[in-house]
Amino acid sequence: MDITAIAKDLFQAAVDRADPARAVAGYFAHSPLPALESGGRYFVVALGKAAVPMMRAALNHIPEPRHALVVTNPENRASVDGAEVMAGSHPVPDEASAKAGRAILDFVAEAGTKDHVIALVSGGGSALAIAPSGDLSLADKAAVNQLLLASGLEINQMNLVRQQLSDLKGGGVLRAAHPAPVHTLILSDVIGDDLRAIASGPTVAPLSDRAGAKALLENKSLWDAIPEKVQHHLSQPMEPLDLPASENTLIGSNRHSLDAMAKAACKAGDWDVHIVSDQLVGDVADAAQEVIAAAKAAPADRPVALLFGGETTVQLSGTGRGGRNQELAARVAKLGATELSGNWVFLSGGTDGRDGPTDAAGGLVDGTTWARIGTEADALLQNNDSYAALEKAEALLMTGGTGTNVADVQILLMMPAS
């Protein structure tokens, strides 16, 4: 039995369940569009890594008169009949992201009382479209974003801060579109599916306020490292926000993909299947220990499939290249080499097909991987150079962009020792 191939098949099942076009089409098949008043128009805006397929599917169900705008990442950019398509930058926003953010706000601001705004939101939107608040510059936001990405903060904590530096995030689309009603279809890349955190919540209320962002940065010892203008902005009082009402519908998530992997594992053979956790978060070193502990607690007399979902973090202490999934895979390879027996493989991958600033989706390791990395293995891991480590062992998971994003999934397949 080729358990490496099975692990890849289960990962593909997770990606397929999060297929954005299928999710959007499924929604419209059961939910009719709101009727427009005479003279009304549909304004359709798609933001995120899955924006192109979500928009294509939506336009099959949305009649004229309509206007459509797509903002996605450069890799997933493609033409969409009847829509303008723009690309921002990810994971660090740039001038293209700023242009895209202002374009979204200007686009929905054209909607009037007779019109209806339909937003299609997926992961990655926080960086792909930005609209710095007040007198903050792109450089200010970029500096904060780079600090957040290297800080080890969880995604909801990063988004809490990002929202307070933006006119787009934390309900910005609602404010710009008012008085037009807004209905949003959401593909979640956030563990726990807090709608305020997905793409930093452009159509929902913010996670907190400026004071909350300041307190978080201070508590995490990051306050002194952010630009002075950002400190000044977050120190200013805010007027209470009175956001217009909106309707938000979750059409795909990490948990849905975990359930799909479990079904696929049951069909793939006589596996004892367990969804161990849909909250594999926190530092990768701790997550690796959690994976190994689950493996050691599993039955040893039959084939076992342990499934996880989440989004870990990496405390950067080195200058290497990699991502959270690659580092998690490398750490499991190291621990598993001495603590696990039998034939086993472990896969950790980002469902968007990209892990950190690399061309890999993650890593796929087994009991021989750590030895195949060689004598440099510990030094590479200490330098956060998981890409180079896994590349040496031919253990990188390479999928290319998938067009979707529901965070990360992990698969541990174990066969009993002969």
CSV table of C-alpha atoms in Angstrom, one decimal:
chain,number,residue,atom,x,y,z
A,1,MET,CA,0.0,0.0,0.0
A,2,ASP,CA,1.4,3.4,-1.0
A,3,ILE,CA,0.5,5.5,2.0
A,4,THR,CA,2.4,8.5,0.6
A,5,ALA,CA,0.0,8.5,-2.4
A,6,ILE,CA,-3.0,8.1,0.0
A,7,ALA,CA,-1.9,11.1,2.0
A,8,LYS,CA,-1.7,13.2,-1.1
A,9,ASP,CA,-5.2,12.0,-2.1
A,10,LEU,CA,-6.6,13.0,1.3
A,11,PHE,CA,-5.0,16.4,0.9
A,12,GLN,CA,-6.7,16.8,-2.5
A,13,ALA,CA,-10.0,15.8,-0.9
A,14,ALA,CA,-9.6,18.7,1.5
A,15,VAL,CA,-8.9,21.1,-1.4
A,16,ASP,CA,-11.8,19.8,-3.5
A,17,ARG,CA,-14.2,20.3,-0.6
A,18,ALA,CA,-13.2,23.9,-0.4
A,19,ASP,CA,-13.6,24.4,-4.2
A,20,PRO,CA,-14.8,28.0,-4.4
A,21,ALA,CA,-16.8,27.7,-7.6
A,22,ARG,CA,-18.6,24.6,-6.3
A,23,ALA,CA,-19.4,26.3,-3.0
A,24,VAL,CA,-20.8,29.4,-4.6
A,25,ALA,CA,-22.9,27.4,-7.1
A,26,GLY,CA,-24.2,25.3,-4.3
A,27,TYR,CA,-25.3,28.4,-2.4
A,28,PHE,CA,-27.2,29.9,-5.4
A,29,ALA,CA,-28.8,26.6,-6.2
A,30,HIS,CA,-30.7,26.8,-2.9
A,31,SER,CA,-30.9,30.6,-2.2
A,32,PRO,CA,-32.5,32.9,-4.8
A,33,LEU,CA,-31.2,36.3,-5.3
A,34,PRO,CA,-32.9,39.2,-3.6
A,35,ALA,CA,-35.3,41.0,-6.0
A,36,LEU,CA,-34.2,44.4,-7.2
A,37,GLU,CA,-36.4,47.5,-7.4
A,38,SER,CA,-37.0,49.0,-10.8
A,39,GLY,CA,-33.7,50.6,-11.9
A,40,GLY,CA,-31.7,48.6,-9.4
A,41,ARG,CA,-28.3,47.0,-10.1
A,42,TYR,CA,-26.2,44.3,-8.7
A,43,PHE,CA,-22.7,45.2,-7.6
A,44,VAL,CA,-20.6,42.1,-7.2
A,45,VAL,CA,-17.1,42.3,-5.6
A,46,ALA,CA,-14.8,39.4,-5.0
A,47,LEU,CA,-11.8,39.6,-2.7
A,48,GLY,CA,-9.2,36.9,-1.8
A,49,LYS,CA,-7.2,34.1,-3.2
A,50,ALA,CA,-10.3,32.3,-4.4
A,51,ALA,CA,-11.9,35.5,-5.9
A,52,VAL,CA,-11.7,34.5,-9.6
A,53,PRO,CA,-13.5,31.1,-9.4
A,54,MET,CA,-16.0,32.6,-6.9
A,55,MET,CA,-16.8,35.4,-9.3
A,56,ARG,CA,-17.1,33.2,-12.3
A,57,ALA,CA,-19.5,30.9,-10.5
A,58,ALA,CA,-21.5,33.9,-9.1
A,59,LEU,CA,-21.9,35.6,-12.4
A,60,ASN,CA,-23.6,32.4,-13.8
A,61,HIS,CA,-26.4,33.2,-11.3
A,62,ILE,CA,-26.5,37.0,-11.2
A,63,PRO,CA,-28.4,38.7,-14.1
A,64,GLU,CA,-27.9,42.0,-15.6
A,65,PRO,CA,-27.8,44.9,-14.8
A,66,ARG,CA,-24.6,44.2,-12.9
A,67,HIS,CA,-21.1,45.5,-12.3
A,68,ALA,CA,-18.3,43.2,-11.1
A,69,LEU,CA,-14.8,43.7,-9.6
A,70,VAL,CA,-12.3,41.0,-8.7
A,71,VAL,CA,-9.2,41.5,-6.4
A,72,THR,CA,-6.9,38.5,-6.0
A,73,ASN,CA,-3.3,37.5,-5.8
A,74,PRO,CA,-1.0,37.6,-8.9
A,75,GLU,CA,-0.7,33.9,-9.2
A,76,ASN,CA,-4.4,33.3,-9.3
A,77,ARG,CA,-5.2,36.3,-11.5
A,78,ALA,CA,-7.2,35.4,-14.6
A,79,SER,CA,-9.7,37.1,-16.8
A,80,VAL,CA,-13.3,36.9,-15.9
A,81,ASP,CA,-15.9,37.8,-18.5
A,82,GLY,CA,-17.9,40.8,-17.4
A,83,ALA,CA,-15.6,41.8,-14.5
A,84,GLU,CA,-12.6,44.0,-13.9
A,85,VAL,CA,-9.7,41.9,-12.4
A,86,MET,CA,-7.0,43.4,-10.2
A,87,ALA,CA,-4.1,41.9,-8.3
A,88,GLY,CA,-2.8,42.9,-4.9
A,89,SER,CA,0.3,41.6,-3.1
A,90,HIS,CA,0.5,38.8,-0.6
A,91,PRO,CA,1.6,38.2,2.2
A,92,VAL,CA,3.1,41.8,2.3
A,93,PRO,CA,0.9,44.5,0.8
A,94,ASP,CA,2.3,46.9,-1.7
A,95,GLU,CA,1.1,49.8,-4.0
A,96,ALA,CA,-1.0,47.4,-6.0
A,97,SER,CA,-2.8,46.4,-2.8
A,98,ALA,CA,-3.4,50.0,-1.9
A,99,LYS,CA,-4.8,50.6,-5.4
A,100,ALA,CA,-7.0,47.6,-5.1
A,101,GLY,CA,-8.3,48.6,-1.7
A,102,ARG,CA,-9.3,52.1,-2.9
A,103,ALA,CA,-10.9,50.5,-6.0
A,104,ILE,CA,-13.1,48.3,-3.8
A,105,LEU,CA,-14.3,51.2,-1.7
A,106,ASP,CA,-15.0,53.4,-4.7
A,107,PHE,CA,-16.8,50.5,-6.5
A,108,VAL,CA,-19.3,49.8,-3.7
A,109,ALA,CA,-19.8,53.5,-3.0
A,110,GLU,CA,-21.5,53.8,-6.4
A,111,ALA,CA,-24.4,51.5,-5.1
A,112,GLY,CA,-27.6,53.3,-4.2
A,113,THR,CA,-30.7,52.4,-2.3
A,114,LYS,CA,-32.2,50.4,-5.2
A,115,ASP,CA,-29.0,48.4,-5.7
A,116,HIS,CA,-27.7,45.3,-4.0
A,117,VAL,CA,-24.1,44.5,-3.2
A,118,ILE,CA,-22.9,40.9,-3.2
A,119,ALA,CA,-19.4,40.3,-1.7
A,120,LEU,CA,-17.4,37.1,-2.2
A,121,VAL,CA,-14.7,36.9,0.4
A,122,SER,CA,-11.9,34.4,0.8
A,123,GLY,CA,-8.6,34.1,2.6
A,124,GLY,CA,-5.7,36.4,1.8
A,125,GLY,CA,-7.8,39.6,1.5
A,126,SER,CA,-6.1,41.3,4.4
A,127,ALA,CA,-3.0,41.9,2.3
A,128,LEU,CA,-4.4,41.9,-1.2
A,129,ALA,CA,-6.5,45.0,-0.6
A,130,ILE,CA,-5.6,47.8,1.9
A,131,ALA,CA,-6.8,51.3,2.5
A,132,PRO,CA,-4.6,53.0,5.2
A,133,SER,CA,-6.6,55.1,7.7
A,134,GLY,CA,-6.0,58.8,8.2
A,135,ASP,CA,-2.5,59.9,7.4
A,136,LEU,CA,-1.0,56.4,7.6
A,137,SER,CA,1.1,55.5,4.6
A,138,LEU,CA,1.6,52.2,2.8
A,139,ALA,CA,5.1,52.0,4.3
A,140,ASP,CA,3.6,52.4,7.8
A,141,LYS,CA,1.2,49.5,7.1
A,142,ALA,CA,3.8,47.3,5.5
A,143,ALA,CA,6.1,47.8,8.4
A,144,VAL,CA,3.4,46.7,10.8
A,145,ASN,CA,2.4,43.8,8.7
A,146,GLN,CA,6.0,42.5,8.4
A,147,LEU,CA,6.3,42.8,12.2
A,148,LEU,CA,3.1,40.9,12.8
A,149,LEU,CA,4.0,38.1,10.4
A,150,ALA,CA,7.3,37.5,12.2
A,151,SER,CA,5.8,37.9,15.7
A,152,GLY,CA,4.2,34.5,16.2
A,153,LEU,CA,0.8,36.1,16.8
A,154,GLU,CA,-2.3,34.1,15.7
A,155,ILE,CA,-4.2,35.2,12.7
A,156,ASN,CA,-7.1,36.8,14.6
A,157,GLN,CA,-4.6,38.8,16.7
A,158,MET,CA,-2.9,40.1,13.5
A,159,ASN,CA,-6.3,40.9,12.0
A,160,LEU,CA,-7.3,42.8,15.1
A,161,VAL,CA,-4.4,45.2,14.6
A,162,ARG,CA,-4.8,45.4,10.8
A,163,GLN,CA,-8.4,46.4,11.1
A,164,GLN,CA,-7.6,49.5,13.1
A,165,LEU,CA,-5.2,50.7,10.5
A,166,SER,CA,-7.6,50.4,7.6
A,167,ASP,CA,-10.7,52.1,6.1
A,168,LEU,CA,-11.5,48.8,4.3
A,169,LYS,CA,-11.2,46.1,7.0
A,170,GLY,CA,-13.6,45.7,10.0
A,171,GLY,CA,-16.8,46.7,8.1
A,172,GLY,CA,-15.3,49.1,5.6
A,173,VAL,CA,-17.3,47.7,2.7
A,174,LEU,CA,-20.5,48.2,4.7
A,175,ARG,CA,-19.7,51.8,5.5
A,176,ALA,CA,-18.8,52.5,1.8
A,177,ALA,CA,-21.8,50.7,0.4
A,178,HIS,CA,-24.4,52.3,2.7
A,179,PRO,CA,-27.3,52.6,2.1
A,180,ALA,CA,-27.2,49.6,-0.3
A,181,PRO,CA,-27.8,46.2,1.4
A,182,VAL,CA,-24.8,43.9,1.4
A,183,HIS,CA,-24.8,40.1,1.3
A,184,THR,CA,-21.5,38.2,1.7
A,185,LEU,CA,-20.6,34.7,0.8
A,186,ILE,CA,-17.5,33.6,2.8
A,187,LEU,CA,-14.9,30.9,2.3
A,188,SER,CA,-13.2,30.7,5.7
A,189,ASP,CA,-9.4,30.4,6.1
A,190,VAL,CA,-9.7,31.2,9.8
A,191,ILE,CA,-9.8,28.5,12.5
A,192,GLY,CA,-13.1,28.7,14.4
A,193,ASP,CA,-14.6,30.7,11.4
A,194,ASP,CA,-14.8,34.0,13.2
A,195,LEU,CA,-16.3,36.1,10.3
A,196,ARG,CA,-14.7,39.2,11.8
A,197,ALA,CA,-11.2,37.8,11.1
A,198,ILE,CA,-11.6,36.4,7.6
A,199,ALA,CA,-9.9,38.8,5.2
A,200,SER,CA,-10.0,41.1,8.3
A,201,GLY,CA,-13.8,41.3,8.0
A,202,PRO,CA,-14.6,43.9,5.3
A,203,THR,CA,-18.4,43.2,5.7
A,204,VAL,CA,-18.6,42.6,9.5
A,205,ALA,CA,-18.0,44.5,12.7
A,206,PRO,CA,-14.3,44.8,13.8
A,207,LEU,CA,-12.7,42.5,16.3
A,208,SER,CA,-11.9,45.4,18.6
A,209,ASP,CA,-11.0,49.1,18.5
A,210,ARG,CA,-7.9,51.2,18.6
A,211,ALA,CA,-7.5,50.8,22.3
A,212,GLY,CA,-7.7,47.0,22.0
A,213,ALA,CA,-5.1,47.0,19.2
A,214,LYS,CA,-2.8,49.1,21.3
A,215,ALA,CA,-3.2,46.9,24.4
A,216,LEU,CA,-2.4,43.8,22.4
A,217,LEU,CA,0.7,45.3,20.9
A,218,GLU,CA,1.9,46.4,24.3
A,219,ASN,CA,1.1,43.0,25.9
A,220,LYS,CA,3.1,41.3,23.2
A,221,SER,CA,6.0,43.7,23.6
A,222,LEU,CA,5.6,45.0,20.0
A,223,TRP,CA,4.4,48.5,20.7
A,224,ASP,CA,7.9,50.1,20.6
A,225,ALA,CA,8.7,48.4,17.3
A,226,ILE,CA,5.8,49.9,15.3
A,227,PRO,CA,6.2,53.3,13.4
A,228,GLU,CA,5.6,56.4,15.4
A,229,LYS,CA,2.6,57.5,13.2
A,230,VAL,CA,1.0,54.1,13.9
A,231,GLN,CA,1.4,54.6,17.6
A,232,HIS,CA,-0.2,58.1,17.3
A,233,HIS,CA,-3.1,56.7,15.3
A,234,LEU,CA,-3.9,53.9,17.7
A,235,SER,CA,-3.6,56.3,20.7
A,236,GLN,CA,-6.4,58.5,19.3
A,237,PRO,CA,-10.0,58.1,20.7
A,238,MET,CA,-12.7,56.6,18.4
A,239,GLU,CA,-16.3,57.6,17.9
A,240,PRO,CA,-18.7,54.6,18.3
A,241,LEU,CA,-19.2,52.7,15.0
A,242,ASP,CA,-22.8,52.4,13.8
A,243,LEU,CA,-22.4,49.8,11.0
A,244,PRO,CA,-25.4,49.0,8.7
A,245,ALA,CA,-26.8,45.6,8.9
A,246,SER,CA,-25.5,42.9,6.5
A,247,GLU,CA,-26.1,39.2,5.8
A,248,ASN,CA,-23.1,36.9,5.9
A,249,THR,CA,-23.1,33.2,4.8
A,250,LEU,CA,-20.3,30.7,5.4
A,251,ILE,CA,-20.0,28.4,2.4
A,252,GLY,CA,-16.7,26.6,3.1
A,253,SER,CA,-14.3,26.1,6.0
A,254,ASN,CA,-11.4,24.1,7.4
A,255,ARG,CA,-13.8,21.8,9.3
A,256,HIS,CA,-15.7,21.0,6.2
A,257,SER,CA,-12.5,19.9,4.6
A,258,LEU,CA,-11.5,17.8,7.6
A,259,ASP,CA,-14.8,16.0,7.3
A,260,ALA,CA,-14.2,15.4,3.6
A,261,MET,CA,-10.7,14.0,4.3
A,262,ALA,CA,-12.2,11.6,6.9
A,263,LYS,CA,-14.8,10.3,4.3
A,264,ALA,CA,-12.0,9.9,1.7
A,265,ALA,CA,-9.9,8.0,4.2
A,266,CYS,CA,-12.8,5.6,4.9
A,267,LYS,CA,-13.1,5.0,1.1
A,268,ALA,CA,-9.4,4.5,0.6
A,269,GLY,CA,-9.1,1.4,2.8
A,270,ASP,CA,-9.6,-0.2,6.2
A,271,TRP,CA,-8.3,2.9,8.1
A,272,ASP,CA,-9.2,3.7,11.7
A,273,VAL,CA,-9.9,7.3,11.1
A,274,HIS,CA,-9.8,10.1,13.7
A,275,ILE,CA,-10.2,13.8,13.4
A,276,VAL,CA,-7.9,14.6,16.3
A,277,SER,CA,-8.2,18.3,16.3
A,278,ASP,CA,-9.6,21.2,14.3
A,279,GLN,CA,-7.6,23.6,16.5
A,280,LEU,CA,-4.0,22.8,15.7
A,281,VAL,CA,-2.7,26.3,16.4
A,282,GLY,CA,0.1,27.9,18.3
A,283,ASP,CA,3.9,27.5,17.9
A,284,VAL,CA,5.0,24.8,15.5
A,285,ALA,CA,7.2,23.2,18.1
A,286,ASP,CA,4.2,22.6,20.4
A,287,ALA,CA,2.1,21.5,17.5
A,288,ALA,CA,4.7,18.9,16.5
A,289,GLN,CA,4.7,17.5,20.0
A,290,GLU,CA,0.8,17.3,19.9
A,291,VAL,CA,1.0,15.3,16.6
A,292,ILE,CA,3.5,12.9,18.0
A,293,ALA,CA,1.5,12.5,21.3
A,294,ALA,CA,-1.6,11.6,19.2
A,295,ALA,CA,0.4,9.1,17.2
A,296,LYS,CA,1.8,7.4,20.3
A,297,ALA,CA,-1.7,7.2,21.8
A,298,ALA,CA,-3.3,5.6,18.6
A,299,PRO,CA,-3.9,1.9,18.3
A,300,ALA,CA,-0.8,0.1,17.1
A,301,ASP,CA,-2.4,-3.0,15.7
A,302,ARG,CA,-4.2,-1.6,12.7
A,303,PRO,CA,-3.9,1.1,10.0
A,304,VAL,CA,-4.6,4.5,11.5
A,305,ALA,CA,-5.4,7.9,9.9
A,306,LEU,CA,-5.0,10.9,12.2
A,307,LEU,CA,-6.4,14.2,10.8
A,308,PHE,CA,-5.7,17.7,12.0
A,309,GLY,CA,-6.7,21.2,10.9
A,310,GLY,CA,-5.6,24.6,12.0
A,311,GLU,CA,-3.0,27.3,11.4
A,312,THR,CA,0.2,27.2,13.4
A,313,THR,CA,2.7,30.0,13.9
A,314,VAL,CA,6.5,30.3,13.7
A,315,GLN,CA,8.7,32.4,15.9
A,316,LEU,CA,11.4,33.6,13.5
A,317,SER,CA,14.9,33.4,15.0
A,318,GLY,CA,16.9,32.6,11.9
A,319,THR,CA,17.3,33.9,8.4
A,320,GLY,CA,16.2,30.8,6.4
A,321,ARG,CA,13.2,30.3,4.1
A,322,GLY,CA,10.2,28.2,4.7
A,323,GLY,CA,6.7,28.3,6.1
A,324,ARG,CA,4.7,27.0,9.1
A,325,ASN,CA,3.7,23.8,7.3
A,326,GLN,CA,7.2,23.0,6.2
A,327,GLU,CA,8.6,23.7,9.6
A,328,LEU,CA,5.9,21.6,11.2
A,329,ALA,CA,6.7,18.7,8.8
A,330,ALA,CA,10.4,19.0,9.5
A,331,ARG,CA,9.8,18.9,13.3
A,332,VAL,CA,7.6,15.9,13.1
A,333,ALA,CA,10.2,14.2,10.9
A,334,LYS,CA,12.8,14.8,13.6
A,335,LEU,CA,10.6,13.6,16.5
A,336,GLY,CA,9.1,10.7,14.6
A,337,ALA,CA,12.5,9.3,13.5
A,338,THR,CA,13.1,8.2,17.1
A,339,GLU,CA,9.6,8.1,18.7
A,340,LEU,CA,7.4,6.4,16.1
A,341,SER,CA,7.7,2.9,14.7
A,342,GLY,CA,6.2,1.1,11.7
A,343,ASN,CA,5.5,2.6,8.4
A,344,TRP,CA,4.2,6.2,8.7
A,345,VAL,CA,3.9,9.4,6.7
A,346,PHE,CA,3.0,12.9,7.8
A,347,LEU,CA,1.7,15.6,5.5
A,348,SER,CA,1.2,19.3,6.5
A,349,GLY,CA,0.0,21.6,3.8
A,350,GLY,CA,-1.7,24.9,3.1
A,351,THR,CA,-4.9,24.4,1.2
A,352,ASP,CA,-4.0,27.4,-1.0
A,353,GLY,CA,-1.0,25.5,-2.3
A,354,ARG,CA,1.4,28.1,-0.8
A,355,ASP,CA,3.3,28.0,2.5
A,356,GLY,CA,5.0,31.2,3.5
A,357,PRO,CA,7.0,33.0,0.8
A,358,THR,CA,7.9,29.8,-1.1
A,359,ASP,CA,6.6,27.7,-4.0
A,360,ALA,CA,5.8,24.8,-1.7
A,361,ALA,CA,2.4,23.9,-0.1
A,362,GLY,CA,4.1,22.3,2.8
A,363,GLY,CA,6.0,19.1,3.6
A,364,LEU,CA,5.4,15.3,3.3
A,365,VAL,CA,7.8,13.3,5.5
A,366,ASP,CA,8.3,9.8,6.8
A,367,GLY,CA,10.5,7.8,9.1
A,368,THR,CA,13.5,8.2,6.9
A,369,THR,CA,13.3,12.0,6.1
A,370,TRP,CA,15.3,13.3,9.0
A,371,ALA,CA,18.3,11.0,8.2
A,372,ARG,CA,18.0,11.9,4.5
A,373,ILE,CA,18.3,15.6,5.3
A,374,GLY,CA,21.8,14.8,6.7
A,375,THR,CA,24.2,16.3,9.1
A,376,GLU,CA,22.9,19.9,8.5
A,377,ALA,CA,19.4,19.0,9.6
A,378,ASP,CA,19.5,20.6,13.1
A,379,ALA,CA,21.3,23.7,11.9
A,380,LEU,CA,18.8,24.2,9.1
A,381,LEU,CA,15.8,23.9,11.4
A,382,GLN,CA,17.3,26.3,14.0
A,383,ASN,CA,17.8,28.8,11.1
A,384,ASN,CA,14.1,28.4,10.1
A,385,ASP,CA,15.3,27.0,6.8
A,386,SER,CA,12.8,24.3,6.6
A,387,TYR,CA,12.5,24.7,2.8
A,388,ALA,CA,16.1,23.8,2.3
A,389,ALA,CA,15.9,21.0,4.8
A,390,LEU,CA,12.9,19.3,3.1
A,391,GLU,CA,14.3,20.0,-0.4
A,392,LYS,CA,17.4,18.0,0.5
A,393,ALA,CA,15.2,15.0,1.4
A,394,GLU,CA,12.9,15.5,-1.5
A,395,ALA,CA,10.1,16.0,1.0
A,396,LEU,CA,8.5,19.2,-0.1
A,397,LEU,CA,4.8,19.1,-0.9
A,398,MET,CA,4.4,20.9,-4.3
A,399,THR,CA,0.9,21.4,-5.6
A,400,GLY,CA,0.9,24.9,-7.2
A,401,GLY,CA,-1.9,27.3,-6.4
A,402,THR,CA,-5.2,25.7,-5.7
A,403,GLY,CA,-7.5,28.6,-6.1
A,404,THR,CA,-8.9,28.2,-2.6
A,405,ASN,CA,-7.8,28.7,1.0
A,406,VAL,CA,-9.3,27.2,4.2
A,407,ALA,CA,-6.1,27.3,6.3
A,408,ASP,CA,-4.0,24.2,6.8
A,409,VAL,CA,-4.6,20.5,7.1
A,410,GLN,CA,-2.4,17.7,8.5
A,411,ILE,CA,-2.5,14.0,7.8
A,412,LEU,CA,-0.6,11.3,9.7
A,413,LEU,CA,-1.0,7.8,8.3
A,414,MET,CA,0.4,4.8,10.3
A,415,MET,CA,0.7,1.2,9.4
A,416,PRO,CA,1.5,-1.3,12.1
A,417,ALA,CA,5.0,-2.7,12.4
A,418,SER,CA,5.5,-6.0,10.6
